[in-house]
Each structure stands twice: as C-alpha cells, then as structure tokens.
PDB file of C-alpha atoms in Angstrom:
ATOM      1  CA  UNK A  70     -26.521-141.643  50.181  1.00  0.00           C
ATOM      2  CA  UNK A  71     -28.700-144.500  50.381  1.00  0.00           C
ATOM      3  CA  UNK A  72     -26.530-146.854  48.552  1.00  0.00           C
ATOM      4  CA  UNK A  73     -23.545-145.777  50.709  1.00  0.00           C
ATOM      5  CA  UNK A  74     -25.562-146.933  53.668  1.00  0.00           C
ATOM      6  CA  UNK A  75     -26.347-149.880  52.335  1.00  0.00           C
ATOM      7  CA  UNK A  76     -22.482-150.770  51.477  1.00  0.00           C
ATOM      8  CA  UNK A  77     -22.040-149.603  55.142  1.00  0.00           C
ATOM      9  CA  UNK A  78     -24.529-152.197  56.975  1.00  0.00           C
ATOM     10  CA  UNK A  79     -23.562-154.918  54.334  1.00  0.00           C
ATOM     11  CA  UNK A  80     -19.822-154.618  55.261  1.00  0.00           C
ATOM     12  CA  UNK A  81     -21.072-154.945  59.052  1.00  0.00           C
ATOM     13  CA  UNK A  82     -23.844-157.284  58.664  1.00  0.00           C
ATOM     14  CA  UNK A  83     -23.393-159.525  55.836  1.00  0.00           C
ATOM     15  CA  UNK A  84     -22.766-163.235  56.482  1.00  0.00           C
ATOM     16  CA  UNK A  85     -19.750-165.179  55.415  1.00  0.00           C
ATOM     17  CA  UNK A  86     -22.058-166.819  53.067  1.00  0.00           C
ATOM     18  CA  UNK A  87     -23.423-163.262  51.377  1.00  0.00           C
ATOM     19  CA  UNK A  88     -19.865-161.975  51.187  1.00  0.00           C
ATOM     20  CA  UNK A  89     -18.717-164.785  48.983  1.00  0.00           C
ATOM     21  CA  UNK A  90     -22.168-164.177  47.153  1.00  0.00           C
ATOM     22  CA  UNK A  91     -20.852-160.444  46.901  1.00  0.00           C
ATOM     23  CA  UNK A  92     -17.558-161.319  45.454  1.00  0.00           C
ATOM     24  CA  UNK A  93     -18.664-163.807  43.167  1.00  0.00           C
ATOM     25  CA  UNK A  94     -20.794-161.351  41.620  1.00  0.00           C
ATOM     26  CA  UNK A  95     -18.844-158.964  42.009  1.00  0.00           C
ATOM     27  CA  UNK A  96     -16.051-161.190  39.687  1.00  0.00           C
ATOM     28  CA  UNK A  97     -19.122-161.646  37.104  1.00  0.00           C
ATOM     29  CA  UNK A  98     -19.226-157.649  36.799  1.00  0.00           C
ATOM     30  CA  UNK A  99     -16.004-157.729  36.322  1.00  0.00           C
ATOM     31  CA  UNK A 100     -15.861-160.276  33.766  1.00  0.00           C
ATOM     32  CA  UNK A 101     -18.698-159.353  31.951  1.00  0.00           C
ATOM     33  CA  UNK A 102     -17.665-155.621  31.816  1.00  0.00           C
ATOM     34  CA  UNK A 103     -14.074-156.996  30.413  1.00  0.00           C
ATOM     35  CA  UNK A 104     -15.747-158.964  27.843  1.00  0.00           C
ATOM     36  CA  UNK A 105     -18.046-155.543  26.232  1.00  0.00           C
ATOM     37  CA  UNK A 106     -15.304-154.318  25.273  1.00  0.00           C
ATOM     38  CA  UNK A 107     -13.762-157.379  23.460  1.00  0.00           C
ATOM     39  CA  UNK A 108     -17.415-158.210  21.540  1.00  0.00           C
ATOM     40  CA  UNK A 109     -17.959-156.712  17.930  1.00  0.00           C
ATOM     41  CA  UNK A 110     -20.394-154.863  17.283  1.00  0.00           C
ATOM     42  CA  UNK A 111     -23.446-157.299  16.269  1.00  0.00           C
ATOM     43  CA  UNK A 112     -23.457-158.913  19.395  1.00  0.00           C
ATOM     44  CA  UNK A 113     -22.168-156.062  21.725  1.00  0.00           C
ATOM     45  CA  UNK A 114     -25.850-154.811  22.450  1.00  0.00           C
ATOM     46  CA  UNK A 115     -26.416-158.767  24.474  1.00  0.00           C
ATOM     47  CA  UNK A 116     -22.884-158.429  26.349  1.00  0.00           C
ATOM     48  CA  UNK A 117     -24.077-155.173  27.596  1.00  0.00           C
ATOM     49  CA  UNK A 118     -27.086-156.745  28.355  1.00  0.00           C
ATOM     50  CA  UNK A 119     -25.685-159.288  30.472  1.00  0.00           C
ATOM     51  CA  UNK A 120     -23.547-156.843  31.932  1.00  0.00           C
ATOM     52  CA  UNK A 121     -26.071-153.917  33.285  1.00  0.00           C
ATOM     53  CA  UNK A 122     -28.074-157.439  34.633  1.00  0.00           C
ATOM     54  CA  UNK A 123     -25.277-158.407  36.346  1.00  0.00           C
ATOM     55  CA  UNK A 124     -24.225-155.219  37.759  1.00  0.00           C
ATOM     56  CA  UNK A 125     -27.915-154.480  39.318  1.00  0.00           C
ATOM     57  CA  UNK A 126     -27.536-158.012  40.818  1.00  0.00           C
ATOM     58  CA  UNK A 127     -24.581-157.282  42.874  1.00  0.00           C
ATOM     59  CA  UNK A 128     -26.167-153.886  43.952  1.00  0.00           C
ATOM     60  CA  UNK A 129     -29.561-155.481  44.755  1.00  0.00           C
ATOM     61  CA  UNK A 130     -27.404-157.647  46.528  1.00  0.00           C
ATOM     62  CA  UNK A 131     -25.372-155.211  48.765  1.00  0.00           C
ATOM     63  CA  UNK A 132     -29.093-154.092  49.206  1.00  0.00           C
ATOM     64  CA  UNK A 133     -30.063-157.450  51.054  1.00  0.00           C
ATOM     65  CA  UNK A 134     -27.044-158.171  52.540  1.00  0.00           C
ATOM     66  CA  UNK A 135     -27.537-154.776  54.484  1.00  0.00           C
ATOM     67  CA  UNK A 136     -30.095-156.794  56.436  1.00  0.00           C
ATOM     68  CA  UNK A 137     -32.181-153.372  56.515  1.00  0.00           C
ATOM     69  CA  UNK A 138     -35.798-153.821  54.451  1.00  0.00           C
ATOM     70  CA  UNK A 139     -36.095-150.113  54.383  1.00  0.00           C
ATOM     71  CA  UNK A 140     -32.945-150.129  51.895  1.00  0.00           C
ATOM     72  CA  UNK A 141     -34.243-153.384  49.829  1.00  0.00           C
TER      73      UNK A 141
END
C-alpha cells in the first residue's frame, strides 16, 4: 500500500529532472535483469547482485521522488 502511494505522489510530484532519473534506472533494471539470465553460472551470483542493487535504487527512488519524507 505504501509503495503504491509512493508511485502515486511520484507520478504527481516528481520533477522533469527525477522522471528521467526514474527511467534511466528504470532502463538499468531492465538491462541488468536481461543480462542474469544470459551470465553462466560462475559469475551469475554478481549479475544478480548488480541487479537486486539496481532494482532497490529505482524504488528508493520512486520513494524520494514522492516528495513525502514519511514514505522515504
């Protein structure tokens, strides 16, 4: 519930600035998530790594960009 609030305010609040933020994260995710599945085996363990860091970025981020400190 709380992160579906957050999503909310961001979409209403965020600045131009925070949105491309957003989506240039978001791309990352996606990019990152993409490549797990392509990495063998001895190295899959950092890709998902990278990935689960990436993905709590870009909800920390719709977090902020919620401009609400109670949801930070």
């Amino acid at each position: 519930a709380l992160e579906s609030q957050s999503a909310r305010l961001c979409r209403q609040l965020a600045t131009k600035e925070q949105k491309q933020q957003l989506r240039e994260t978001a791309e990352l995710v996606d990019k990152l998530s993409a490549a797990v599945e392509r990495t063998e085996a001895p190295h899959r363990m950092d890709a998902i790594y990278e990935f689960e860091r990436a993905h709590l970025r870009l909800h920390t981020l719709i977090a902020q960009c919620s401009n609400c400190p109670a949801l930070v």
